[in-house]
Amino acid sequence: VERAVRRATGCAPVDARRLTRKAHTDGYCMVKSGGKNECLAAMLLLREAGLLVNVTTSAWLSHESRATALLGLLRDVCGCSNGLRRVVCNILLSECGISAQGGLE
């Protein structure tokens, strides 16, 4: 994986290791910043190595980061108690139009 990251980004071995650790720990990381064609070329090299890759605009990246932080917070809150988890799940299901008993409303 580190070799694929180095090939796609041109970064140093120590940076490739840092990026792969971050992706492993956080589930994602930004490995390339630049023009659209440059990023698409890097994406293809990483996909050839069997990695899951998305190209995202910088404007969208801040939304993704906030959503990831929010989901982490929600995971932590729901891990505190089964009752709280049940309440949160019921609210989320009702927002999607699904009843807690598993059917559509």
XYZ file of N, CA and C in Angstrom, residues 3-91:
267
model
N 3.816 1.597 -1.182
C 4.425 1.749 -2.507
C 3.436 2.379 -3.490
N 2.163 1.971 -3.414
C 1.138 2.545 -4.290
C 0.931 4.023 -3.985
N 0.931 4.372 -2.714
C 0.767 5.780 -2.321
C 1.951 6.601 -2.830
N 3.141 6.058 -2.684
C 4.335 6.773 -3.176
C 4.267 6.959 -4.682
N 3.858 5.916 -5.389
C 3.782 5.993 -6.851
C 2.731 7.008 -7.304
N 1.596 7.026 -6.626
C 0.502 7.910 -7.016
C 0.751 9.368 -6.646
N 1.484 9.586 -5.564
C 1.639 10.959 -5.065
C 3.039 11.526 -5.240
N 4.018 10.645 -5.384
C 5.399 11.108 -5.466
C 5.964 11.521 -4.122
N 5.340 11.088 -3.048
C 5.801 11.491 -1.710
C 6.948 10.594 -1.239
N 7.595 11.022 -0.186
C 8.703 10.281 0.420
C 8.160 9.059 1.166
N 8.993 8.033 1.362
C 8.543 6.830 2.080
C 7.957 7.120 3.461
N 8.545 8.038 4.195
C 8.043 8.357 5.532
C 6.645 8.983 5.447
N 6.401 9.793 4.412
C 5.071 10.392 4.240
C 4.045 9.342 3.817
N 4.460 8.407 2.961
C 3.556 7.330 2.548
C 3.149 6.487 3.744
N 4.086 6.217 4.625
C 3.776 5.444 5.828
C 2.805 6.207 6.718
N 3.030 7.507 6.888
C 2.134 8.333 7.715
C 0.722 8.338 7.124
N 0.620 8.489 5.810
C -0.690 8.517 5.155
C -1.421 7.186 5.280
N -0.705 6.088 5.098
C -1.355 4.781 5.208
C -1.790 4.511 6.642
N -1.010 4.954 7.615
C -1.422 4.795 9.020
C -2.673 5.613 9.313
N -2.696 6.849 8.807
C -3.867 7.698 9.016
C -5.102 7.072 8.385
N -4.965 6.568 7.165
C -6.106 5.928 6.502
C -6.562 4.698 7.280
N -5.627 3.950 7.808
C -5.972 2.759 8.575
C -6.679 3.128 9.878
N -6.180 4.148 10.548
C -6.728 4.562 11.836
C -8.066 5.280 11.694
N -8.130 6.251 10.762
C -9.327 7.080 10.617
C -10.323 6.542 9.594
N -9.878 5.611 8.765
C -10.752 5.086 7.722
C -10.652 5.842 6.411
N -9.930 6.935 6.412
C -9.731 7.738 5.205
C -8.591 8.710 5.444
N -8.061 9.263 4.379
C -7.144 10.395 4.477
C -6.967 11.004 3.097
N -6.592 12.255 3.071
C -6.319 12.933 1.811
C -4.859 12.676 1.452
N -4.635 12.107 0.270
C -3.267 11.799 -0.116
C -2.755 12.702 -1.227
N -3.653 13.395 -1.907
C -3.231 14.227 -3.044
C -4.089 15.467 -3.105
N -3.461 16.574 -3.385
C -4.159 17.831 -3.584
C -3.613 18.438 -4.857
N -4.490 18.890 -5.722
C -4.013 19.475 -6.967
C -5.137 19.626 -7.967
N -4.754 19.711 -9.225
C -5.727 19.850 -10.295
C -6.517 18.572 -10.504
N -7.645 18.705 -11.196
C -8.542 17.578 -11.394
C -7.850 16.415 -12.107
N -7.170 16.691 -13.218
C -6.526 15.622 -13.974
C -5.420 14.930 -13.183
N -4.681 15.710 -12.431
C -3.605 15.169 -11.592
C -4.184 14.235 -10.516
N -5.268 14.658 -9.906
C -5.897 13.843 -8.866
C -6.542 12.590 -9.450
N -7.139 12.714 -10.630
C -7.737 11.540 -11.271
C -6.670 10.516 -11.639
N -5.509 10.977 -12.085
C -4.413 10.064 -12.411
C -3.939 9.327 -11.152
N -3.828 10.050 -10.037
C -3.429 9.425 -8.774
C -4.486 8.427 -8.328
N -5.755 8.775 -8.511
C -6.846 7.884 -8.139
C -6.744 6.565 -8.906
N -6.482 6.637 -10.184
C -6.374 5.422 -10.994
C -5.240 4.529 -10.514
N -4.103 5.120 -10.176
C -2.975 4.332 -9.677
C -3.309 3.656 -8.352
N -4.004 4.373 -7.481
C -4.373 3.801 -6.187
C -5.427 2.701 -6.349
N -6.361 2.894 -7.269
C -7.370 1.861 -7.515
C -6.746 0.615 -8.130
N -5.740 0.800 -8.977
C -5.030 -0.350 -9.543
C -4.406 -1.204 -8.440
N -4.048 -0.575 -7.338
C -3.464 -1.279 -6.197
C -4.545 -1.897 -5.307
N -5.809 -1.743 -5.692
C -6.906 -2.336 -4.929
C -7.429 -1.482 -3.800
N -7.095 -0.193 -3.799
C -7.547 0.702 -2.731
C -8.848 1.391 -3.123
N -9.672 1.689 -2.135
C -10.894 2.455 -2.361
C -10.528 3.930 -2.353
N -10.875 4.625 -3.429
C -10.445 6.014 -3.584
C -11.602 6.866 -4.088
N -11.709 8.071 -3.570
C -12.663 9.065 -4.052
C -11.914 10.354 -4.325
N -12.321 11.047 -5.364
C -11.811 12.387 -5.634
C -12.896 13.356 -5.200
N -12.514 14.294 -4.348
C -13.465 15.230 -3.757
C -12.953 16.648 -3.927
N -13.863 17.578 -4.157
C -13.456 18.980 -4.239
C -13.143 19.495 -2.837
N -12.322 20.497 -2.764
C -11.939 21.041 -1.459
C -13.149 21.606 -0.710
N -14.138 22.130 -1.440
C -15.336 22.664 -0.782
C -16.114 21.548 -0.089
N -16.161 20.383 -0.695
C -16.908 19.260 -0.130
C -16.136 18.602 1.004
N -14.819 18.672 0.963
C -13.973 18.013 1.953
C -14.287 18.484 3.370
N -14.539 19.765 3.549
C -14.852 20.263 4.894
C -16.162 19.672 5.400
N -17.144 19.472 4.517
C -18.409 18.849 4.921
C -18.184 17.388 5.315
N -17.358 16.684 4.553
C -17.066 15.288 4.874
C -16.363 15.172 6.224
N -15.438 16.066 6.489
C -14.726 16.039 7.765
C -15.674 16.272 8.931
N -16.578 17.222 8.776
C -17.549 17.506 9.842
C -18.494 16.330 10.044
N -18.945 15.717 8.945
C -19.845 14.568 9.052
C -19.150 13.396 9.738
N -17.893 13.176 9.417
C -17.139 12.093 10.056
C -16.992 12.343 11.545
N -16.707 13.574 11.923
C -16.593 13.917 13.350
C -17.935 13.732 14.051
N -19.015 14.139 13.406
C -20.347 13.995 13.981
C -20.706 12.522 14.171
N -20.396 11.690 13.177
C -20.678 10.260 13.306
C -19.846 9.628 14.420
N -18.608 10.070 14.579
C -17.780 9.571 15.683
C -18.374 9.945 17.025
N -18.846 11.174 17.144
C -19.491 11.620 18.383
C -20.753 10.811 18.651
N -21.535 10.599 17.619
C -22.761 9.819 17.763
C -22.439 8.384 18.197
N -21.391 7.796 17.623
C -20.964 6.450 18.021
C -20.595 6.424 19.507
N -19.854 7.434 19.950
C -19.439 7.495 21.350
C -20.636 7.667 22.287
N -21.561 8.535 21.905
C -22.747 8.773 22.731
C -23.585 7.502 22.812
N -23.783 6.839 21.686
C -24.606 5.624 21.678
C -23.932 4.475 22.412
N -22.619 4.526 22.548
C -21.914 3.488 23.282
C -22.073 3.615 24.786
N -22.613 4.736 25.252
C -22.749 4.968 26.693
C -23.901 4.190 27.318
N -25.002 4.031 26.575
C -26.146 3.340 27.171
C -27.047 2.767 26.093
N -27.628 1.621 26.390
C -28.562 1.002 25.450
C -29.818 1.839 25.277
N -30.275 2.453 26.361
C -31.472 3.282 26.276
C -31.266 4.477 25.357
N -30.131 5.130 25.519
C -29.820 6.272 24.671
C -29.670 5.833 23.214
N -29.015 4.696 22.998
C -28.855 4.163 21.641
C -30.226 3.910 21.017
N -31.145 3.328 21.799
C -32.487 3.023 21.302
C -33.222 4.308 20.914
N -33.114 5.348 21.733
C -33.776 6.619 21.440
C -33.212 7.233 20.159
N -31.889 7.262 20.054
C -31.254 7.843 18.862
C -31.654 7.068 17.618
N -31.619 5.736 17.688
C -31.986 4.911 16.536
C -33.441 5.143 16.139
N -34.343 5.223 17.113
C -35.753 5.470 16.797
C -35.943 6.814 16.105
N -35.237 7.835 16.568
C -35.338 9.158 15.941
C -34.832 9.097 14.499
